[in-house]
Short mmCIF file of C-alpha atoms in Angstrom, two decimals:
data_model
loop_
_atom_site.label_atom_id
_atom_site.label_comp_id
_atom_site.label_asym_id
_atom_site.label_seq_id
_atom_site.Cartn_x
_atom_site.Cartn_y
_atom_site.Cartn_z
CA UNK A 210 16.98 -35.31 79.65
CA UNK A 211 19.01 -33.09 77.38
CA UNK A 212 19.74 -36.09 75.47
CA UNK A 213 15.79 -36.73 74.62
CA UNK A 214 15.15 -32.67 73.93
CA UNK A 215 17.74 -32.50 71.26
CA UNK A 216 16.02 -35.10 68.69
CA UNK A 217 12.69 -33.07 69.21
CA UNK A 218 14.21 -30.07 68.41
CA UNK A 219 15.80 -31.31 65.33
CA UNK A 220 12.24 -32.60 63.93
CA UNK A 221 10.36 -29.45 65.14
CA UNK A 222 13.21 -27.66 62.34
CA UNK A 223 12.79 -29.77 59.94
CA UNK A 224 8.93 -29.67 59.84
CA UNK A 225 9.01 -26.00 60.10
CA UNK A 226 10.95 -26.25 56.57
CA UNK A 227 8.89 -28.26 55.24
CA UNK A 228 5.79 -26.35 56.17
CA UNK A 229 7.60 -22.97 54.54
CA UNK A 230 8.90 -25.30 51.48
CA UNK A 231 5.29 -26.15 50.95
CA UNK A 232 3.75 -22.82 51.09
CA UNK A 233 1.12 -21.87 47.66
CA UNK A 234 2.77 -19.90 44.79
CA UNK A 235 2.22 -16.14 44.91
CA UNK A 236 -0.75 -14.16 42.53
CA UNK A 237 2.40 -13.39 40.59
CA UNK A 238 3.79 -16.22 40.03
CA UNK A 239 0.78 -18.02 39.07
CA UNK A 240 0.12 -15.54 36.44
CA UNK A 241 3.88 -15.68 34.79
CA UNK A 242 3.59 -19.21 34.50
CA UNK A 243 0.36 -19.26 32.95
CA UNK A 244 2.09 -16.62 30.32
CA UNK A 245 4.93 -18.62 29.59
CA UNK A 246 3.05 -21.75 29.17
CA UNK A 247 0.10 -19.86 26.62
CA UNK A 248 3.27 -18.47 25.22
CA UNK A 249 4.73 -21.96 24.16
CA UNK A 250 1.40 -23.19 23.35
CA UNK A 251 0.13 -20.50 20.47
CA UNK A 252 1.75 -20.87 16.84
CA UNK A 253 2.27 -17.26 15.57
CA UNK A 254 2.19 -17.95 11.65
CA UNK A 255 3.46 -14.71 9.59
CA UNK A 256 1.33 -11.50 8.84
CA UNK A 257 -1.65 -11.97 5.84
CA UNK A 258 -3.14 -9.17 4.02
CA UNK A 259 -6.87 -10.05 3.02
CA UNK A 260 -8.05 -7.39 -0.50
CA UNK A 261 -11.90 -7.42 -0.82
CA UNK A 262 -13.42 -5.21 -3.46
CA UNK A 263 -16.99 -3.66 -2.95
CA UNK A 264 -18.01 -1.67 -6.15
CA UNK A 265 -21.43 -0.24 -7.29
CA UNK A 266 -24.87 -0.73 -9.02
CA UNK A 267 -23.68 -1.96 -12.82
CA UNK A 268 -27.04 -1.26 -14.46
CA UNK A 269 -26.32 2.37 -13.53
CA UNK A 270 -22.03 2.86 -13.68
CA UNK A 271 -19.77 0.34 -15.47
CA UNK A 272 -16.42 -0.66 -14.20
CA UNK A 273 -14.17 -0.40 -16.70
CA UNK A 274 -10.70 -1.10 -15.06
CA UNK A 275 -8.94 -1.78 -11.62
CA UNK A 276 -5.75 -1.94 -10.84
CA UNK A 277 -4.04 -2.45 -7.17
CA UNK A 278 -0.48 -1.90 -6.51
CA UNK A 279 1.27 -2.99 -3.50
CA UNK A 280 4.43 -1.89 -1.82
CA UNK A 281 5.17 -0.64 -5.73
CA UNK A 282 4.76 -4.15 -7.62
CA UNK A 283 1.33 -4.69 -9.42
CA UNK A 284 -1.62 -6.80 -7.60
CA UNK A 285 -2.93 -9.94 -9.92
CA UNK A 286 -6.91 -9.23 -9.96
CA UNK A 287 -9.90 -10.92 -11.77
CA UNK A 288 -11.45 -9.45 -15.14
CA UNK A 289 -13.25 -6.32 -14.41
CA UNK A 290 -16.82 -8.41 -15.59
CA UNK A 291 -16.29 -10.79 -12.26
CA UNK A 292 -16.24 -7.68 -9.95
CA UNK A 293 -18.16 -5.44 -11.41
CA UNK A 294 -21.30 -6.26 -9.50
CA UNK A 295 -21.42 -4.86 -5.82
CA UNK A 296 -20.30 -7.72 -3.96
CA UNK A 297 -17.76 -7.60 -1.80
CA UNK A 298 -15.49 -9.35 -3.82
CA UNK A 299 -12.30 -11.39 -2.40
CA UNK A 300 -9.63 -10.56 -5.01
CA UNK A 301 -6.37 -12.21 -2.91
CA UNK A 302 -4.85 -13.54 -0.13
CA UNK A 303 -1.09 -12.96 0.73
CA UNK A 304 1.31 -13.07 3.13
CA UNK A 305 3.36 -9.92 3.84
CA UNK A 306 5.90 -9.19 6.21
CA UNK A 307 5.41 -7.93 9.42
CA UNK A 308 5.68 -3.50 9.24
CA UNK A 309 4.64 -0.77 6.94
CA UNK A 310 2.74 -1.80 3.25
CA UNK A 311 1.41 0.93 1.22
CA UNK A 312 -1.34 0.23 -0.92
CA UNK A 313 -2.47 2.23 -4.01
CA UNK A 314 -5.76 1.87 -5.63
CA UNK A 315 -7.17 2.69 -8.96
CA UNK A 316 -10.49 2.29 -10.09
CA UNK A 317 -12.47 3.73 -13.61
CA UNK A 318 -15.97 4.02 -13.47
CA UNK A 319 -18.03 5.20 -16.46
CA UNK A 320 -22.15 6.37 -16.73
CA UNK A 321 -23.88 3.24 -17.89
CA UNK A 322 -27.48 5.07 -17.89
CA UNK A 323 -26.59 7.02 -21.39
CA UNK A 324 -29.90 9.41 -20.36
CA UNK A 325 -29.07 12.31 -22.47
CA UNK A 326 -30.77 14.59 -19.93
CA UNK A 327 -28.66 12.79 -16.42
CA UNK A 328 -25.52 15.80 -16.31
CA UNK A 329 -23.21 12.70 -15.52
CA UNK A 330 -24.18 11.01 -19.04
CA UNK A 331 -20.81 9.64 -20.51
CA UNK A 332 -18.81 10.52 -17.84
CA UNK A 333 -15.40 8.79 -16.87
CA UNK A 334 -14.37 8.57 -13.04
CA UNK A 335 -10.97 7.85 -12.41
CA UNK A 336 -10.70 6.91 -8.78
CA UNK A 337 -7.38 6.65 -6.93
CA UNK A 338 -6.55 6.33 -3.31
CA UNK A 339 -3.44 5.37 -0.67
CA UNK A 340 -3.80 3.32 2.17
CA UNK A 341 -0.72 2.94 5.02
CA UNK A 342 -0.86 0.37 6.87
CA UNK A 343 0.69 -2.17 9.28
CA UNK A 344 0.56 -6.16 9.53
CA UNK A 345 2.04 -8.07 12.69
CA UNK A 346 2.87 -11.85 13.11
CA UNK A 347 -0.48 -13.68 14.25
CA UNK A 348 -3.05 -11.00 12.36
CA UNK A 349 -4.82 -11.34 8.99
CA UNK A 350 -5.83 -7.65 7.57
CA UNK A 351 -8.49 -7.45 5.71
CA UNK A 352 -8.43 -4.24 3.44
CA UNK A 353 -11.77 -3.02 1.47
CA UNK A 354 -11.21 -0.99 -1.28
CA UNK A 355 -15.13 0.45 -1.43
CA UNK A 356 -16.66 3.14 -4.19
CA UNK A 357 -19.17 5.28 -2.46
CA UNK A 358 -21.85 7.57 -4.14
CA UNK A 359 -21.98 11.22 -2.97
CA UNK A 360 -25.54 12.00 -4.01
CA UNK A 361 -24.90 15.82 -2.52
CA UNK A 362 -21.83 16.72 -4.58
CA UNK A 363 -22.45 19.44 -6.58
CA UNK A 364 -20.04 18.71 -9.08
CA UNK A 365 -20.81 15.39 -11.29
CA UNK A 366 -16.95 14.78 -11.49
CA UNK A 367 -17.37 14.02 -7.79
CA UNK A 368 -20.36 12.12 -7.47
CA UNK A 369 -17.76 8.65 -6.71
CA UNK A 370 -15.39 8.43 -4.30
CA UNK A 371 -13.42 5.66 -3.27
CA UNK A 372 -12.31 5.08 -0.03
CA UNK A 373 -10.29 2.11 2.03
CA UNK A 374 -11.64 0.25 5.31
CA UNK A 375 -9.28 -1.98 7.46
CA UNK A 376 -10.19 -4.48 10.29
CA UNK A 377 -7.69 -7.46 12.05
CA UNK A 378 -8.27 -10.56 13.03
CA UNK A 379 -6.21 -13.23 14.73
CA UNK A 380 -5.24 -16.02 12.93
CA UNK A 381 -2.91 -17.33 15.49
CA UNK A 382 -4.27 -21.16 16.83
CA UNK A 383 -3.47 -22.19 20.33
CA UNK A 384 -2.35 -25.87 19.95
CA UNK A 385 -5.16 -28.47 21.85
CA UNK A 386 -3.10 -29.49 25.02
CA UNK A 387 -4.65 -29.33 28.61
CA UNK A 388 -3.39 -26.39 30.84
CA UNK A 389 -1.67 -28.19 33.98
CA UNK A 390 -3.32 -27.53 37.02
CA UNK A 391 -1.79 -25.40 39.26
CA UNK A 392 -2.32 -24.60 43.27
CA UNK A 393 -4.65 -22.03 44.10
CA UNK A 394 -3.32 -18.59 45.34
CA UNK A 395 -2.73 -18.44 49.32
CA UNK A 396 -6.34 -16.95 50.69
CA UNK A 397 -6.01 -13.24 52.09
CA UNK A 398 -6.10 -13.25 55.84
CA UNK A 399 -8.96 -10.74 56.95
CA UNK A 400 -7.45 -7.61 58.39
CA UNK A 401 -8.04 -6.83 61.69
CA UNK A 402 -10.67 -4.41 63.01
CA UNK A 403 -9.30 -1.22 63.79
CA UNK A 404 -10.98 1.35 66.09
CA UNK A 405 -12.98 4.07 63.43
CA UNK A 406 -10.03 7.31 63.32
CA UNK A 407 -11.91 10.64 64.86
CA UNK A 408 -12.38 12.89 61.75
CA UNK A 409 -10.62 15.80 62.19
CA UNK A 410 -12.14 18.60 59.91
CA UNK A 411 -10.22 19.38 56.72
CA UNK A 412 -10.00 21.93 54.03
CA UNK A 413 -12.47 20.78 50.84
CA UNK A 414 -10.32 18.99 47.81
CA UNK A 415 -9.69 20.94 45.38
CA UNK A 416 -11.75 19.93 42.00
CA UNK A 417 -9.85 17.77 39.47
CA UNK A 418 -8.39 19.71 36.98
CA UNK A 419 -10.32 18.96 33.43
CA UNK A 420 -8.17 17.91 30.51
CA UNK A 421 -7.56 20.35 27.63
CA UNK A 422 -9.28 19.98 24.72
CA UNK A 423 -7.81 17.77 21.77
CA UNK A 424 -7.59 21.00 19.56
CA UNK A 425 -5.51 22.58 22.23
CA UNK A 426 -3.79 19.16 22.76
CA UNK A 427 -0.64 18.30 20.51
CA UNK A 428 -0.25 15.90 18.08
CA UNK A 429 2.32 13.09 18.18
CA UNK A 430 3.89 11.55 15.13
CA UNK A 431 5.77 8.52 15.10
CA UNK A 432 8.44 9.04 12.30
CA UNK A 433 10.32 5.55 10.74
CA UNK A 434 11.80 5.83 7.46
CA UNK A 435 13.12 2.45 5.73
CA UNK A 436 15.05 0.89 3.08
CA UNK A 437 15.44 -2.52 2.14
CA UNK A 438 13.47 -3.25 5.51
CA UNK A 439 16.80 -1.24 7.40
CA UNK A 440 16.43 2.37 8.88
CA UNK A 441 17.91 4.81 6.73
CA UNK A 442 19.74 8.50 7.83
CA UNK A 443 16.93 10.72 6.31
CA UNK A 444 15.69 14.12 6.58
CA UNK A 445 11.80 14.56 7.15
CA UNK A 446 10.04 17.77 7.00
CA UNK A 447 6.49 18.88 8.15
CA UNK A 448 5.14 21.49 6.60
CA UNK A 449 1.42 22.64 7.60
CA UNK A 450 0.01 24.69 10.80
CA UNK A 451 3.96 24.73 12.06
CA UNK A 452 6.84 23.69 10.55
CA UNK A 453 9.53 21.39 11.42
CA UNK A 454 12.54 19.42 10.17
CA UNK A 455 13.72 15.85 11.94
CA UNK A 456 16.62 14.33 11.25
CA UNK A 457 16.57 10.32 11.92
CA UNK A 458 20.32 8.43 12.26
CA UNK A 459 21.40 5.20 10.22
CA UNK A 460 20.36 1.69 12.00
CA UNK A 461 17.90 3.72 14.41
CA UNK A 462 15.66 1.38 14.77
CA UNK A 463 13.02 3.23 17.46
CA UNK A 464 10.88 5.40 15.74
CA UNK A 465 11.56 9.38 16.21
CA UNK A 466 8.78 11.24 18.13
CA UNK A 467 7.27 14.83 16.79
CA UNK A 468 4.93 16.92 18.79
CA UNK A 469 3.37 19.39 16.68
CA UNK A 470 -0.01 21.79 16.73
CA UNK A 471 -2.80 19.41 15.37
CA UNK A 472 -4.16 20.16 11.44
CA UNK A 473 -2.91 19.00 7.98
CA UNK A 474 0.60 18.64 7.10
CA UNK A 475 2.64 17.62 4.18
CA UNK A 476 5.70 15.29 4.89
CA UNK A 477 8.56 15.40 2.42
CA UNK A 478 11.56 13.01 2.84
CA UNK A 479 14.85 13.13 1.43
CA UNK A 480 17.69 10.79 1.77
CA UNK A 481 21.35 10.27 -0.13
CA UNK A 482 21.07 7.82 -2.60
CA UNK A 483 17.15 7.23 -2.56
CA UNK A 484 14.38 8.93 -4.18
CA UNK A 485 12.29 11.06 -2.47
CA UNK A 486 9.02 10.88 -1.35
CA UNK A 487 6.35 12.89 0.16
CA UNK A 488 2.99 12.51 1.76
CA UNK A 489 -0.29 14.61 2.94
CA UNK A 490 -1.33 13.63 6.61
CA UNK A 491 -3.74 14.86 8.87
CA UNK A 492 -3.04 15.08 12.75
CA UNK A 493 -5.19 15.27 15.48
CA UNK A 494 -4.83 16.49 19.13
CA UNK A 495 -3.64 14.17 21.32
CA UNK A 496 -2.82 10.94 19.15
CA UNK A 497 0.01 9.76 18.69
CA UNK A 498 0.19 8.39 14.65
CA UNK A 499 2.83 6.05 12.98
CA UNK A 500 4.26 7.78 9.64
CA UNK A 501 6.25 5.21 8.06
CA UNK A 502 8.42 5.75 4.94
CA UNK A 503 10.02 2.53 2.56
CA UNK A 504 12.38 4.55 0.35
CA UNK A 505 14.04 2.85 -2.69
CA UNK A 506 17.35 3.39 -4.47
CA UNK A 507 17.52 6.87 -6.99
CA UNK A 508 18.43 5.65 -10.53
CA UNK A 509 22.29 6.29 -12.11
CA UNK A 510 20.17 8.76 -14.38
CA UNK A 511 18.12 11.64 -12.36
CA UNK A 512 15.24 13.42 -13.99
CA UNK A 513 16.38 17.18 -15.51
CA UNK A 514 14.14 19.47 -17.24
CA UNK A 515 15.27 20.47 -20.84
CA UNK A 516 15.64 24.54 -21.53
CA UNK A 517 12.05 24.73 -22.43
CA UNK A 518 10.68 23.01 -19.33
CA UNK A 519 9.72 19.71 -20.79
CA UNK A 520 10.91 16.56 -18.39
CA UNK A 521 11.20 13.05 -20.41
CA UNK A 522 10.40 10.41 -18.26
CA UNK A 523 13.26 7.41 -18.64
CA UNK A 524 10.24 5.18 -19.34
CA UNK A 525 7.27 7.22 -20.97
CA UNK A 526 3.82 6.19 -20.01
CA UNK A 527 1.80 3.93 -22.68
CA UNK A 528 -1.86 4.25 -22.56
CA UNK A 529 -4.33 1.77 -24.25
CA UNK A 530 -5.79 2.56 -27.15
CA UNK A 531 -8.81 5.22 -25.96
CA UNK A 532 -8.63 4.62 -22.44
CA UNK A 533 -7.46 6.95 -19.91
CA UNK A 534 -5.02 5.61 -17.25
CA UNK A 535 -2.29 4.93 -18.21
CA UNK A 536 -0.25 1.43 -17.91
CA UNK A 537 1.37 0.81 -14.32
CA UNK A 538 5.31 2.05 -14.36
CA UNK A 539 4.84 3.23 -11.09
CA UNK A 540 9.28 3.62 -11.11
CA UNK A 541 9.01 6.52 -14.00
CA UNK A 542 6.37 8.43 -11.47
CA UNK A 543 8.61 7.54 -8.63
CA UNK A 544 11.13 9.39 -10.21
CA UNK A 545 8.68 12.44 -11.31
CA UNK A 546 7.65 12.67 -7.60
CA UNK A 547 11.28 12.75 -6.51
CA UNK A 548 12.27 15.82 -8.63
CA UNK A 549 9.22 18.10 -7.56
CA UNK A 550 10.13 16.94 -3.89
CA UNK A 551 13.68 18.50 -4.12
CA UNK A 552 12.38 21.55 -6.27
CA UNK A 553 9.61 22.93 -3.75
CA UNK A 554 8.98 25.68 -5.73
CA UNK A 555 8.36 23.85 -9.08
CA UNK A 556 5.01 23.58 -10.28
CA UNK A 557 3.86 20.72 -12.90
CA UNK A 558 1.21 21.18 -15.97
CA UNK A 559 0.58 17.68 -16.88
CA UNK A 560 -1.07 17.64 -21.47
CA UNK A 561 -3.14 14.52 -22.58
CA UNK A 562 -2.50 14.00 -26.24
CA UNK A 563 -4.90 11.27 -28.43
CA UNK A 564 -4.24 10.18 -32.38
CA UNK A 565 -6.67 10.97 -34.42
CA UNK A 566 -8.73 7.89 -34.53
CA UNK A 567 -9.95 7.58 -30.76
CA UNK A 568 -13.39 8.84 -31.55
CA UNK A 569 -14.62 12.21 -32.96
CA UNK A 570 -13.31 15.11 -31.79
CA UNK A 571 -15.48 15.47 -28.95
CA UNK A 572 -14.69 12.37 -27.78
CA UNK A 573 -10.46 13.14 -28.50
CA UNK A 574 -10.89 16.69 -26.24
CA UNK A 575 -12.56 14.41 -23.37
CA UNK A 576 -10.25 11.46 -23.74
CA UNK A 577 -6.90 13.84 -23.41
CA UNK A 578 -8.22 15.76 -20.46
CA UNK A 579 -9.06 12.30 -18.83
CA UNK A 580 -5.53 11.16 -19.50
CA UNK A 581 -3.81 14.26 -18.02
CA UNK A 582 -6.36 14.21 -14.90
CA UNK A 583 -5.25 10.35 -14.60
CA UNK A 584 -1.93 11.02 -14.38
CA UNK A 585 -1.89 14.06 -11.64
CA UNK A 586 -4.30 11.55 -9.34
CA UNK A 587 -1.61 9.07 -9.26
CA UNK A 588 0.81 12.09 -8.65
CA UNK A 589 -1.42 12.98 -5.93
CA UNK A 590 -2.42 9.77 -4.84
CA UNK A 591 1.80 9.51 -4.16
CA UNK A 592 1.84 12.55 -1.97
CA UNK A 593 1.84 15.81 -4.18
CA UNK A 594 -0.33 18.84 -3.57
CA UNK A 595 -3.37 19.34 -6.05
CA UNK A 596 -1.76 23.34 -6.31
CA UNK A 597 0.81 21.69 -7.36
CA UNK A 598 -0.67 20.28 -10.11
CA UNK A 599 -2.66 21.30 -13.59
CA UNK A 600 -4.07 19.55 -16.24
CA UNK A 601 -5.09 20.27 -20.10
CA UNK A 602 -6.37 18.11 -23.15
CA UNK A 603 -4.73 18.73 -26.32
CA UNK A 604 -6.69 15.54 -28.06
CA UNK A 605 -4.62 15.20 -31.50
CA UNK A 606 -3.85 18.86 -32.48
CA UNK A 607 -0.10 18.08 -31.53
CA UNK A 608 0.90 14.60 -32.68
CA UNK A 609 4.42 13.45 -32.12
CA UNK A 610 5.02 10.94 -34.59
CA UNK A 611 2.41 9.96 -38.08
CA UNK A 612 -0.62 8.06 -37.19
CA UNK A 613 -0.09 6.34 -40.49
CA UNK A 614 1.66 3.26 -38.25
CA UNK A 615 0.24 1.49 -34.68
CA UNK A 616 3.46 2.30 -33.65
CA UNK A 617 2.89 6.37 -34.19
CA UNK A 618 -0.54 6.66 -32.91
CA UNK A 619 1.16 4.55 -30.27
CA UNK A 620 3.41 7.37 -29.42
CA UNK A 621 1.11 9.90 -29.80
CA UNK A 622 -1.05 8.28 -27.11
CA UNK A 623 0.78 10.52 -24.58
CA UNK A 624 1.13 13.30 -21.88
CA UNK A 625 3.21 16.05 -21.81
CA UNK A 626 4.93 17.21 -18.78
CA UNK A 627 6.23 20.63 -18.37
CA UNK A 628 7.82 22.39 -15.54
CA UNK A 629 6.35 25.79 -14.20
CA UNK A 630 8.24 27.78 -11.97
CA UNK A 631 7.22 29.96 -9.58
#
């Protein structure tokens, strides 16, 4: 007898672990390996940064120049007569690197009406603005640069405005292979019916408690600053409705977390060895908002003032012959913002000088003033305060060299900086 019990029990064993060996994958497990396996399948190609262009009417204002700069190096764009319509425009396609890209816009806009009774009748708008922004492996972003009309400004001077618009899209392509089929999840077994509980009586919940509102709420900032793509030992200070000073380590690669009241803050940073930058933000209640710094190296040579306030750039700025904005050298400007960053209490009056054949002398007052206004919106555009700033047009009453030669009334195309000290 005991010798015919002991092969059943073996078998009844051995199916039981096969039953249990057999038994349906978990919710859980079904779900990693669909993960891993969409994982594998998707190509990830790098970051691409899309820059449309939407401008205005050109019967009624004429674009006369645009210029885009990108993490500091100049954009390649078409000829101002290909975009000057309202499109949108696509003027490129790149791709970038995955993080932070800073791009700076700069637009001139001039009445095309000439109605001699319209109070914006000859006027120039020079239009700059800064975008931050961030590009991941997988997403295109497409970045419109757009000038709007503000038919209730008051002032003509700010009857354009330009302003940036970002959207994503995925651009990564899941290869064409069939999913495997896997075995369905193990059906839940019913609970039992249990006997209803006798409700004993109870004190009433208390309501929930309501969340505060986002003005009372702090603000969170994200602080990263860079160099070369590597974090950098820095020093960043917020200055606005409370002030406060972080200090980030070398090779830190997490970003440093701020909580501060919520309003409108100016960030300077200042590291050894790298010029400084700064930046006006504005924070609100209960967000939590990247700020994102890519320093560069400081020059052998700083920037000084001379004993009557003047400051030489290394590389002055050249301005076409009667136009106002000056040629991109976005490193002499770099360098300009870097010594009013580590002199807080400096103040900077920016002069436009002409020669004296860029129109009648009407036209030379207007043209200087547009130069100097030109130059403290790309000062601002980099960070500065406007009270930081001031502006005059000297046209040609003070040339600096003879406009007997293209090369003097090349020189004498100019601004002036001087320091003013508080």
């Amino acid at each position: 007898m005991d010798s015919l019990l002991k092969p059943c029990v073996v078998a009844l064993v051995l199916s039981v672990g096969v039953v249990h060996a057999a038994e349906p994958p978990s919710d859980e497990q079904v779900r990693a390996e669909l993960d891993r396996q969409l994982s594998e399948m998707v190509n990830t190609p790098p970051p691409e940064m899309r820059l449309l262009f939407v401008g205005l009417d050109p019967q009624q204002y004429r674009l006369d120049e645009v210029h885009f700069t990108l993490d500091g190096e100049p954009l390649p764009t078409p000829p101002v007569e290909r975009i000057g319509s309202p499109g949108p425009h696509v003027l490129v396609t790149r791709q970038l690197k995955d993080g932070p890209h800073t791009l700076v816009t700069n637009v001139v806009y001039m009445d095309a009406s000439w109605n001699m009774f319209s109070p914006t009748s000859g006027l120039l708008w020079n239009l700059t603005s800064t975008l931050n922004f961030q590009t991941q492996n997988g997403l295109r972003v497409d970045v419109t640069a757009t000038a709007v009309l503000m038919p209730e400004a008051k002032d003509p001077r700010r009857k354009v405005k330009l302003t940036h618009g970002v959207t994503m899209e995925m651009i990564a392509k899941l290869e064409e292979v069939a999913l495997p089929e896997l075995p369905p999840p193990p059906a839940k077994k019913a609970p039992a019916p249990q006997p209803a509980p006798t409700k004993a009586p109870r004190d009433p919940e208390p309501a929930p408690a309501t969340p505060a509102p986002l003005a009372q709420q702090k603000a969170k900032v994200l602080v990263r600053v860079l160099s070369s793509l590597k974090p950098v030992a820095a020093t960043v200070s917020l200055r606005g409705a409370t002030t406060q000073q972080v200090s980030l380590k070398k090779g830190a690669r997490a970003p440093v977390q701020v909580e501060v009241a919520p309003g409108d803050y100016v960030a300077d940073v200042l590291a050894p060895g790298l010029l400084a930058q700064t930046r006006r933000v504005r924070l609100e209640g209960g967000s939590a908002q990247p700020l994102d710094f890519a320093l560069v190296r400081a020059p052998k040579k700083a920037l000084v003032k001379d004993k009557n306030g003047r400051v030489e750039l290394p590389t002055p700025l050249r301005f076409p012959e009667a136009k106002p904005v000056p040629l991109p050298d976005s490193a002499s400007l770099s360098q300009l913002v870097d010594l009013l960053v580590r002199n807080p209490t400096w103040r900077l009056r920016i002069e436009g000088h002409t020669h004296n054949q860029e129109g009648d002398e009407g036209a030379r007052k207007q043209l200087s003033e547009a130069r100097a206004r030109a130059v403290a919106e790309l000062l601002m555009a980099a960070g500065l305060e406007p009270s930081r700033l001031e502006t005059e047009g000297l046209a040609d009453t003070q040339p600096k060299a003879p406009n007997f030669t293209a090369r003097g009334r090349e020189l004498n195309r100019r601004v002036e900086l001087l320091v003013l000290e508080r």
